[in-house]
Amino acid sequence: MKTFTKTVADPNGLHARPAGKLAALAKRFTATVTVTANGKEADCKRLLSVMGLGAVYGTALRFTITGEDEETAYNALLEHCADWGDC
């Protein structure tokens, strides 16, 4: 199991476009990817689930990756979320 935490730095929060990119990336892996924020947990592979977190500017997102290709998924998600314009 791999985990990391990132804070939403986009003034618009985690809206449809970045949430969609995040879900599309997570779907590329067999590992289970969950994200937790505001006391809620979402399946990162499901766009509406991610958007349901209501992650606004300043929200801390905790990602948890478990499964067969967790190391590869972890590295890809870290790279993707390094630029919070995309995450």
PDB file of N, CA and C in Angstrom:
ATOM      1  N   MET A   1       0.843  -1.180   0.000  1.00  0.00           N
ATOM      2  CA  MET A   1       0.000   0.000   0.000  1.00  0.00           C
ATOM      3  C   MET A   1       0.884   1.238   0.000  1.00  0.00           C
ATOM      4  N   LYS A   2       0.531   2.171  -0.873  1.00  0.00           N
ATOM      5  CA  LYS A   2       1.241   3.444  -0.985  1.00  0.00           C
ATOM      6  C   LYS A   2       0.248   4.552  -0.703  1.00  0.00           C
ATOM      7  N   THR A   3       0.693   5.616  -0.051  1.00  0.00           N
ATOM      8  CA  THR A   3      -0.167   6.765   0.203  1.00  0.00           C
ATOM      9  C   THR A   3       0.618   8.055   0.012  1.00  0.00           C
ATOM     10  N   PHE A   4      -0.099   9.096  -0.334  1.00  0.00           N
ATOM     11  CA  PHE A   4       0.478  10.437  -0.342  1.00  0.00           C
ATOM     12  C   PHE A   4      -0.653  11.439  -0.202  1.00  0.00           C
ATOM     13  N   THR A   5      -0.308  12.640   0.230  1.00  0.00           N
ATOM     14  CA  THR A   5      -1.288  13.698   0.431  1.00  0.00           C
ATOM     15  C   THR A   5      -0.884  14.912  -0.382  1.00  0.00           C
ATOM     16  N   LYS A   6      -1.851  15.513  -1.041  1.00  0.00           N
ATOM     17  CA  LYS A   6      -1.648  16.745  -1.802  1.00  0.00           C
ATOM     18  C   LYS A   6      -2.764  17.710  -1.448  1.00  0.00           C
ATOM     19  N   THR A   7      -2.455  18.987  -1.514  1.00  0.00           N
ATOM     20  CA  THR A   7      -3.445  20.028  -1.245  1.00  0.00           C
ATOM     21  C   THR A   7      -3.878  20.657  -2.558  1.00  0.00           C
ATOM     22  N   VAL A   8      -5.174  20.846  -2.725  1.00  0.00           N
ATOM     23  CA  VAL A   8      -5.710  21.453  -3.939  1.00  0.00           C
ATOM     24  C   VAL A   8      -5.290  22.923  -3.956  1.00  0.00           C
ATOM     25  N   ALA A   9      -4.503  23.300  -4.962  1.00  0.00           N
ATOM     26  CA  ALA A   9      -4.002  24.665  -5.075  1.00  0.00           C
ATOM     27  C   ALA A   9      -4.725  25.461  -6.156  1.00  0.00           C
ATOM     28  N   ASP A  10      -5.585  24.805  -6.939  1.00  0.00           N
ATOM     29  CA  ASP A  10      -6.338  25.488  -7.980  1.00  0.00           C
ATOM     30  C   ASP A  10      -7.468  26.284  -7.321  1.00  0.00           C
ATOM     31  N   PRO A  11      -7.560  27.588  -7.584  1.00  0.00           N
ATOM     32  CA  PRO A  11      -8.620  28.395  -6.985  1.00  0.00           C
ATOM     33  C   PRO A  11     -10.034  27.894  -7.314  1.00  0.00           C
ATOM     34  N   ASN A  12     -10.173  27.142  -8.405  1.00  0.00           N
ATOM     35  CA  ASN A  12     -11.474  26.584  -8.788  1.00  0.00           C
ATOM     36  C   ASN A  12     -11.750  25.236  -8.139  1.00  0.00           C
ATOM     37  N   GLY A  13     -10.815  24.733  -7.355  1.00  0.00           N
ATOM     38  CA  GLY A  13     -10.997  23.443  -6.705  1.00  0.00           C
ATOM     39  C   GLY A  13     -10.817  22.289  -7.680  1.00  0.00           C
ATOM     40  N   LEU A  14     -11.209  21.118  -7.247  1.00  0.00           N
ATOM     41  CA  LEU A  14     -11.099  19.916  -8.077  1.00  0.00           C
ATOM     42  C   LEU A  14     -12.396  19.773  -8.866  1.00  0.00           C
ATOM     43  N   HIS A  15     -12.505  20.522  -9.956  1.00  0.00           N
ATOM     44  CA  HIS A  15     -13.722  20.546 -10.767  1.00  0.00           C
ATOM     45  C   HIS A  15     -13.670  19.468 -11.848  1.00  0.00           C
ATOM     46  N   ALA A  16     -14.623  19.485 -12.767  1.00  0.00           N
ATOM     47  CA  ALA A  16     -14.822  18.394 -13.725  1.00  0.00           C
ATOM     48  C   ALA A  16     -13.599  18.061 -14.578  1.00  0.00           C
ATOM     49  N   ARG A  17     -12.941  19.049 -15.159  1.00  0.00           N
ATOM     50  CA  ARG A  17     -11.817  18.755 -16.057  1.00  0.00           C
ATOM     51  C   ARG A  17     -10.663  18.060 -15.324  1.00  0.00           C
ATOM     52  N   PRO A  18     -10.154  18.625 -14.228  1.00  0.00           N
ATOM     53  CA  PRO A  18      -9.050  17.924 -13.558  1.00  0.00           C
ATOM     54  C   PRO A  18      -9.480  16.606 -12.909  1.00  0.00           C
ATOM     55  N   ALA A  19     -10.716  16.555 -12.435  1.00  0.00           N
ATOM     56  CA  ALA A  19     -11.207  15.293 -11.863  1.00  0.00           C
ATOM     57  C   ALA A  19     -11.300  14.226 -12.941  1.00  0.00           C
ATOM     58  N   GLY A  20     -11.705  14.614 -14.136  1.00  0.00           N
ATOM     59  CA  GLY A  20     -11.779  13.682 -15.262  1.00  0.00           C
ATOM     60  C   GLY A  20     -10.411  13.162 -15.665  1.00  0.00           C
ATOM     61  N   LYS A  21      -9.424  14.061 -15.688  1.00  0.00           N
ATOM     62  CA  LYS A  21      -8.050  13.640 -16.016  1.00  0.00           C
ATOM     63  C   LYS A  21      -7.520  12.686 -14.957  1.00  0.00           C
ATOM     64  N   LEU A  22      -7.825  12.975 -13.700  1.00  0.00           N
ATOM     65  CA  LEU A  22      -7.389  12.116 -12.602  1.00  0.00           C
ATOM     66  C   LEU A  22      -8.027  10.734 -12.713  1.00  0.00           C
ATOM     67  N   ALA A  23      -9.331  10.689 -12.983  1.00  0.00           N
ATOM     68  CA  ALA A  23     -10.039   9.410 -13.124  1.00  0.00           C
ATOM     69  C   ALA A  23      -9.501   8.616 -14.311  1.00  0.00           C
ATOM     70  N   ALA A  24      -9.253   9.295 -15.424  1.00  0.00           N
ATOM     71  CA  ALA A  24      -8.728   8.613 -16.618  1.00  0.00           C
ATOM     72  C   ALA A  24      -7.356   8.006 -16.330  1.00  0.00           C
ATOM     73  N   LEU A  25      -6.525   8.727 -15.603  1.00  0.00           N
ATOM     74  CA  LEU A  25      -5.204   8.202 -15.254  1.00  0.00           C
ATOM     75  C   LEU A  25      -5.339   6.994 -14.336  1.00  0.00           C
ATOM     76  N   ALA A  26      -6.166   7.088 -13.317  1.00  0.00           N
ATOM     77  CA  ALA A  26      -6.336   5.984 -12.363  1.00  0.00           C
ATOM     78  C   ALA A  26      -6.852   4.719 -13.046  1.00  0.00           C
ATOM     79  N   LYS A  27      -7.693   4.885 -14.076  1.00  0.00           N
ATOM     80  CA  LYS A  27      -8.263   3.738 -14.792  1.00  0.00           C
ATOM     81  C   LYS A  27      -7.220   2.940 -15.566  1.00  0.00           C
ATOM     82  N   ARG A  28      -6.070   3.533 -15.800  1.00  0.00           N
ATOM     83  CA  ARG A  28      -5.022   2.835 -16.546  1.00  0.00           C
ATOM     84  C   ARG A  28      -4.366   1.721 -15.734  1.00  0.00           C
ATOM     85  N   PHE A  29      -4.644   1.663 -14.443  1.00  0.00           N
ATOM     86  CA  PHE A  29      -3.980   0.709 -13.563  1.00  0.00           C
ATOM     87  C   PHE A  29      -4.966  -0.282 -12.965  1.00  0.00           C
ATOM     88  N   THR A  30      -4.469  -1.469 -12.648  1.00  0.00           N
ATOM     89  CA  THR A  30      -5.320  -2.461 -11.991  1.00  0.00           C
ATOM     90  C   THR A  30      -5.406  -2.196 -10.493  1.00  0.00           C
ATOM     91  N   ALA A  31      -4.473  -1.461  -9.947  1.00  0.00           N
ATOM     92  CA  ALA A  31      -4.468  -1.146  -8.521  1.00  0.00           C
ATOM     93  C   ALA A  31      -5.725  -0.368  -8.147  1.00  0.00           C
ATOM     94  N   THR A  32      -6.163  -0.548  -6.924  1.00  0.00           N
ATOM     95  CA  THR A  32      -7.274   0.230  -6.389  1.00  0.00           C
ATOM     96  C   THR A  32      -6.720   1.579  -5.946  1.00  0.00           C
ATOM     97  N   VAL A  33      -7.354   2.650  -6.419  1.00  0.00           N
ATOM     98  CA  VAL A  33      -6.911   3.997  -6.073  1.00  0.00           C
ATOM     99  C   VAL A  33      -8.077   4.705  -5.403  1.00  0.00           C
ATOM    100  N   THR A  34      -7.897   5.082  -4.152  1.00  0.00           N
ATOM    101  CA  THR A  34      -8.935   5.827  -3.450  1.00  0.00           C
ATOM    102  C   THR A  34      -8.371   7.177  -3.031  1.00  0.00           C
ATOM    103  N   VAL A  35      -9.261   8.141  -2.915  1.00  0.00           N
ATOM    104  CA  VAL A  35      -8.865   9.475  -2.464  1.00  0.00           C
ATOM    105  C   VAL A  35      -9.856   9.878  -1.370  1.00  0.00           C
ATOM    106  N   THR A  36      -9.323  10.441  -0.302  1.00  0.00           N
ATOM    107  CA  THR A  36     -10.123  10.830   0.843  1.00  0.00           C
ATOM    108  C   THR A  36      -9.987  12.331   1.081  1.00  0.00           C
ATOM    109  N   ALA A  37     -11.120  12.984   1.321  1.00  0.00           N
ATOM    110  CA  ALA A  37     -11.141  14.412   1.637  1.00  0.00           C
ATOM    111  C   ALA A  37     -12.461  14.743   2.324  1.00  0.00           C
ATOM    112  N   ASN A  38     -12.423  15.706   3.198  1.00  0.00           N
ATOM    113  CA  ASN A  38     -13.650  16.174   3.867  1.00  0.00           C
ATOM    114  C   ASN A  38     -14.427  15.037   4.534  1.00  0.00           C
ATOM    115  N   GLY A  39     -13.717  14.037   5.043  1.00  0.00           N
ATOM    116  CA  GLY A  39     -14.370  12.921   5.710  1.00  0.00           C
ATOM    117  C   GLY A  39     -15.052  11.938   4.770  1.00  0.00           C
ATOM    118  N   LYS A  40     -14.818  12.084   3.461  1.00  0.00           N
ATOM    119  CA  LYS A  40     -15.421  11.193   2.466  1.00  0.00           C
ATOM    120  C   LYS A  40     -14.322  10.450   1.717  1.00  0.00           C
ATOM    121  N   GLU A  41     -14.661   9.258   1.215  1.00  0.00           N
ATOM    122  CA  GLU A  41     -13.722   8.480   0.419  1.00  0.00           C
ATOM    123  C   GLU A  41     -14.325   8.241  -0.955  1.00  0.00           C
ATOM    124  N   ALA A  42     -13.475   8.344  -1.988  1.00  0.00           N
ATOM    125  CA  ALA A  42     -13.954   8.172  -3.360  1.00  0.00           C
ATOM    126  C   ALA A  42     -13.067   7.188  -4.109  1.00  0.00           C
ATOM    127  N   ASP A  43     -13.695   6.440  -5.019  1.00  0.00           N
ATOM    128  CA  ASP A  43     -12.973   5.592  -5.960  1.00  0.00           C
ATOM    129  C   ASP A  43     -12.427   6.531  -7.025  1.00  0.00           C
ATOM    130  N   CYS A  44     -11.133   6.624  -7.113  1.00  0.00           N
ATOM    131  CA  CYS A  44     -10.487   7.579  -8.010  1.00  0.00           C
ATOM    132  C   CYS A  44     -10.749   7.271  -9.476  1.00  0.00           C
ATOM    133  N   LYS A  45     -11.235   6.081  -9.777  1.00  0.00           N
ATOM    134  CA  LYS A  45     -11.508   5.707 -11.163  1.00  0.00           C
ATOM    135  C   LYS A  45     -12.902   6.158 -11.612  1.00  0.00           C
ATOM    136  N   ARG A  46     -13.658   6.749 -10.702  1.00  0.00           N
ATOM    137  CA  ARG A  46     -15.033   7.173 -10.997  1.00  0.00           C
ATOM    138  C   ARG A  46     -15.143   8.686 -10.864  1.00  0.00           C
ATOM    139  N   LEU A  47     -15.320   9.354 -11.977  1.00  0.00           N
ATOM    140  CA  LEU A  47     -15.363  10.804 -12.027  1.00  0.00           C
ATOM    141  C   LEU A  47     -16.355  11.405 -11.028  1.00  0.00           C
ATOM    142  N   LEU A  48     -17.575  10.920 -11.026  1.00  0.00           N
ATOM    143  CA  LEU A  48     -18.586  11.492 -10.137  1.00  0.00           C
ATOM    144  C   LEU A  48     -18.256  11.245  -8.668  1.00  0.00           C
ATOM    145  N   SER A  49     -17.602  10.153  -8.388  1.00  0.00           N
ATOM    146  CA  SER A  49     -17.180   9.856  -7.026  1.00  0.00           C
ATOM    147  C   SER A  49     -16.131  10.883  -6.565  1.00  0.00           C
ATOM    148  N   VAL A  50     -15.181  11.190  -7.445  1.00  0.00           N
ATOM    149  CA  VAL A  50     -14.136  12.169  -7.122  1.00  0.00           C
ATOM    150  C   VAL A  50     -14.758  13.555  -6.951  1.00  0.00           C
ATOM    151  N   MET A  51     -15.640  13.940  -7.853  1.00  0.00           N
ATOM    152  CA  MET A  51     -16.278  15.248  -7.759  1.00  0.00           C
ATOM    153  C   MET A  51     -17.156  15.362  -6.517  1.00  0.00           C
ATOM    154  N   GLY A  52     -17.702  14.236  -6.058  1.00  0.00           N
ATOM    155  CA  GLY A  52     -18.542  14.213  -4.863  1.00  0.00           C
ATOM    156  C   GLY A  52     -17.801  14.557  -3.588  1.00  0.00           C
ATOM    157  N   LEU A  53     -16.481  14.569  -3.647  1.00  0.00           N
ATOM    158  CA  LEU A  53     -15.699  14.942  -2.462  1.00  0.00           C
ATOM    159  C   LEU A  53     -15.856  16.419  -2.127  1.00  0.00           C
ATOM    160  N   GLY A  54     -16.212  17.225  -3.115  1.00  0.00           N
ATOM    161  CA  GLY A  54     -16.358  18.655  -2.885  1.00  0.00           C
ATOM    162  C   GLY A  54     -15.047  19.325  -2.512  1.00  0.00           C
ATOM    163  N   ALA A  55     -13.980  18.912  -3.173  1.00  0.00           N
ATOM    164  CA  ALA A  55     -12.637  19.423  -2.851  1.00  0.00           C
ATOM    165  C   ALA A  55     -12.438  20.822  -3.443  1.00  0.00           C
ATOM    166  N   VAL A  56     -12.406  21.805  -2.571  1.00  0.00           N
ATOM    167  CA  VAL A  56     -12.194  23.194  -2.977  1.00  0.00           C
ATOM    168  C   VAL A  56     -10.737  23.575  -2.704  1.00  0.00           C
ATOM    169  N   TYR A  57     -10.393  24.779  -3.086  1.00  0.00           N
ATOM    170  CA  TYR A  57      -9.046  25.301  -2.851  1.00  0.00           C
ATOM    171  C   TYR A  57      -8.655  25.081  -1.388  1.00  0.00           C
ATOM    172  N   GLY A  58      -7.473  24.512  -1.183  1.00  0.00           N
ATOM    173  CA  GLY A  58      -6.957  24.283   0.165  1.00  0.00           C
ATOM    174  C   GLY A  58      -7.314  22.941   0.777  1.00  0.00           C
ATOM    175  N   THR A  59      -8.142  22.164   0.114  1.00  0.00           N
ATOM    176  CA  THR A  59      -8.534  20.849   0.631  1.00  0.00           C
ATOM    177  C   THR A  59      -7.375  19.868   0.513  1.00  0.00           C
ATOM    178  N   ALA A  60      -7.109  19.138   1.582  1.00  0.00           N
ATOM    179  CA  ALA A  60      -6.080  18.094   1.559  1.00  0.00           C
ATOM    180  C   ALA A  60      -6.698  16.813   1.029  1.00  0.00           C
ATOM    181  N   LEU A  61      -6.079  16.252   0.004  1.00  0.00           N
ATOM    182  CA  LEU A  61      -6.518  14.989  -0.593  1.00  0.00           C
ATOM    183  C   LEU A  61      -5.515  13.906  -0.220  1.00  0.00           C
ATOM    184  N   ARG A  62      -6.001  12.817   0.353  1.00  0.00           N
ATOM    185  CA  ARG A  62      -5.121  11.698   0.706  1.00  0.00           C
ATOM    186  C   ARG A  62      -5.405  10.549  -0.257  1.00  0.00           C
ATOM    187  N   PHE A  63      -4.388  10.198  -1.030  1.00  0.00           N
ATOM    188  CA  PHE A  63      -4.485   9.120  -2.009  1.00  0.00           C
ATOM    189  C   PHE A  63      -3.945   7.834  -1.400  1.00  0.00           C
ATOM    190  N   THR A  64      -4.646   6.732  -1.631  1.00  0.00           N
ATOM    191  CA  THR A  64      -4.208   5.409  -1.196  1.00  0.00           C
ATOM    192  C   THR A  64      -4.256   4.489  -2.404  1.00  0.00           C
ATOM    193  N   ILE A  65      -3.131   3.828  -2.669  1.00  0.00           N
ATOM    194  CA  ILE A  65      -3.022   2.951  -3.831  1.00  0.00           C
ATOM    195  C   ILE A  65      -2.623   1.562  -3.337  1.00  0.00           C
ATOM    196  N   THR A  66      -3.413   0.554  -3.709  1.00  0.00           N
ATOM    197  CA  THR A  66      -3.099  -0.820  -3.328  1.00  0.00           C
ATOM    198  C   THR A  66      -3.337  -1.735  -4.517  1.00  0.00           C
ATOM    199  N   GLY A  67      -2.480  -2.715  -4.652  1.00  0.00           N
ATOM    200  CA  GLY A  67      -2.691  -3.697  -5.705  1.00  0.00           C
ATOM    201  C   GLY A  67      -1.424  -4.033  -6.463  1.00  0.00           C
ATOM    202  N   GLU A  68      -1.615  -4.825  -7.490  1.00  0.00           N
ATOM    203  CA  GLU A  68      -0.548  -5.413  -8.276  1.00  0.00           C
ATOM    204  C   GLU A  68       0.438  -4.391  -8.843  1.00  0.00           C
ATOM    205  N   ASP A  69      -0.065  -3.320  -9.429  1.00  0.00           N
ATOM    206  CA  ASP A  69       0.822  -2.321 -10.034  1.00  0.00           C
ATOM    207  C   ASP A  69       0.837  -0.999  -9.248  1.00  0.00           C
ATOM    208  N   GLU A  70       0.756  -1.129  -7.916  1.00  0.00           N
ATOM    209  CA  GLU A  70       0.655   0.062  -7.071  1.00  0.00           C
ATOM    210  C   GLU A  70       1.860   0.994  -7.203  1.00  0.00           C
ATOM    211  N   GLU A  71       3.047   0.448  -7.358  1.00  0.00           N
ATOM    212  CA  GLU A  71       4.244   1.298  -7.471  1.00  0.00           C
ATOM    213  C   GLU A  71       4.177   2.168  -8.735  1.00  0.00           C
ATOM    214  N   THR A  72       3.796   1.569  -9.839  1.00  0.00           N
ATOM    215  CA  THR A  72       3.676   2.306 -11.099  1.00  0.00           C
ATOM    216  C   THR A  72       2.562   3.345 -11.001  1.00  0.00           C
ATOM    217  N   ALA A  73       1.424   2.959 -10.433  1.00  0.00           N
ATOM    218  CA  ALA A  73       0.305   3.885 -10.267  1.00  0.00           C
ATOM    219  C   ALA A  73       0.684   5.030  -9.337  1.00  0.00           C
ATOM    220  N   TYR A  74       1.341   4.714  -8.251  1.00  0.00           N
ATOM    221  CA  TYR A  74       1.788   5.716  -7.285  1.00  0.00           C
ATOM    222  C   TYR A  74       2.672   6.762  -7.963  1.00  0.00           C
ATOM    223  N   ASN A  75       3.660   6.308  -8.712  1.00  0.00           N
ATOM    224  CA  ASN A  75       4.575   7.235  -9.387  1.00  0.00           C
ATOM    225  C   ASN A  75       3.852   8.089 -10.427  1.00  0.00           C
ATOM    226  N   ALA A  76       2.945   7.490 -11.178  1.00  0.00           N
ATOM    227  CA  ALA A  76       2.193   8.242 -12.196  1.00  0.00           C
ATOM    228  C   ALA A  76       1.287   9.287 -11.548  1.00  0.00           C
ATOM    229  N   LEU A  77       0.618   8.918 -10.466  1.00  0.00           N
ATOM    230  CA  LEU A  77      -0.265   9.868  -9.782  1.00  0.00           C
ATOM    231  C   LEU A  77       0.530  10.989  -9.130  1.00  0.00           C
ATOM    232  N   LEU A  78       1.661  10.659  -8.548  1.00  0.00           N
ATOM    233  CA  LEU A  78       2.518  11.699  -7.954  1.00  0.00           C
ATOM    234  C   LEU A  78       2.959  12.696  -9.012  1.00  0.00           C
ATOM    235  N   GLU A  79       3.370  12.192 -10.145  1.00  0.00           N
ATOM    236  CA  GLU A  79       3.816  13.057 -11.236  1.00  0.00           C
ATOM    237  C   GLU A  79       2.665  13.918 -11.728  1.00  0.00           C
ATOM    238  N   HIS A  80       1.502  13.319 -11.903  1.00  0.00           N
ATOM    239  CA  HIS A  80       0.323  14.035 -12.368  1.00  0.00           C
ATOM    240  C   HIS A  80      -0.081  15.147 -11.385  1.00  0.00           C
ATOM    241  N   CYS A  81      -0.033  14.839 -10.111  1.00  0.00           N
ATOM    242  CA  CYS A  81      -0.477  15.793  -9.097  1.00  0.00           C
ATOM    243  C   CYS A  81       0.593  16.803  -8.710  1.00  0.00           C
ATOM    244  N   ALA A  82       1.781  16.675  -9.261  1.00  0.00           N
ATOM    245  CA  ALA A  82       2.843  17.642  -8.962  1.00  0.00           C
ATOM    246  C   ALA A  82       2.455  19.026  -9.458  1.00  0.00           C
ATOM    247  N   ASP A  83       1.742  19.086 -10.567  1.00  0.00           N
ATOM    248  CA  ASP A  83       1.256  20.346 -11.109  1.00  0.00           C
ATOM    249  C   ASP A  83      -0.232  20.432 -10.801  1.00  0.00           C
ATOM    250  N   TRP A  84      -0.592  21.206  -9.800  1.00  0.00           N
ATOM    251  CA  TRP A  84      -1.988  21.228  -9.355  1.00  0.00           C
ATOM    252  C   TRP A  84      -2.919  21.925 -10.324  1.00  0.00           C
ATOM    253  N   GLY A  85      -2.418  22.348 -11.472  1.00  0.00           N
ATOM    254  CA  GLY A  85      -3.304  22.794 -12.517  1.00  0.00           C
ATOM    255  C   GLY A  85      -4.030  21.604 -13.122  1.00  0.00           C
ATOM    256  N   ASP A  86      -3.460  20.393 -12.939  1.00  0.00           N
ATOM    257  CA  ASP A  86      -4.047  19.174 -13.494  1.00  0.00           C
ATOM    258  C   ASP A  86      -4.724  18.311 -12.445  1.00  0.00           C
ATOM    259  N   CYS A  87      -4.662  18.673 -11.205  1.00  0.00           N
ATOM    260  CA  CYS A  87      -5.188  17.794 -10.170  1.00  0.00           C
ATOM    261  C   CYS A  87      -5.921  18.582  -9.106  1.00  0.00           C
TER     262      CYS A  87
END
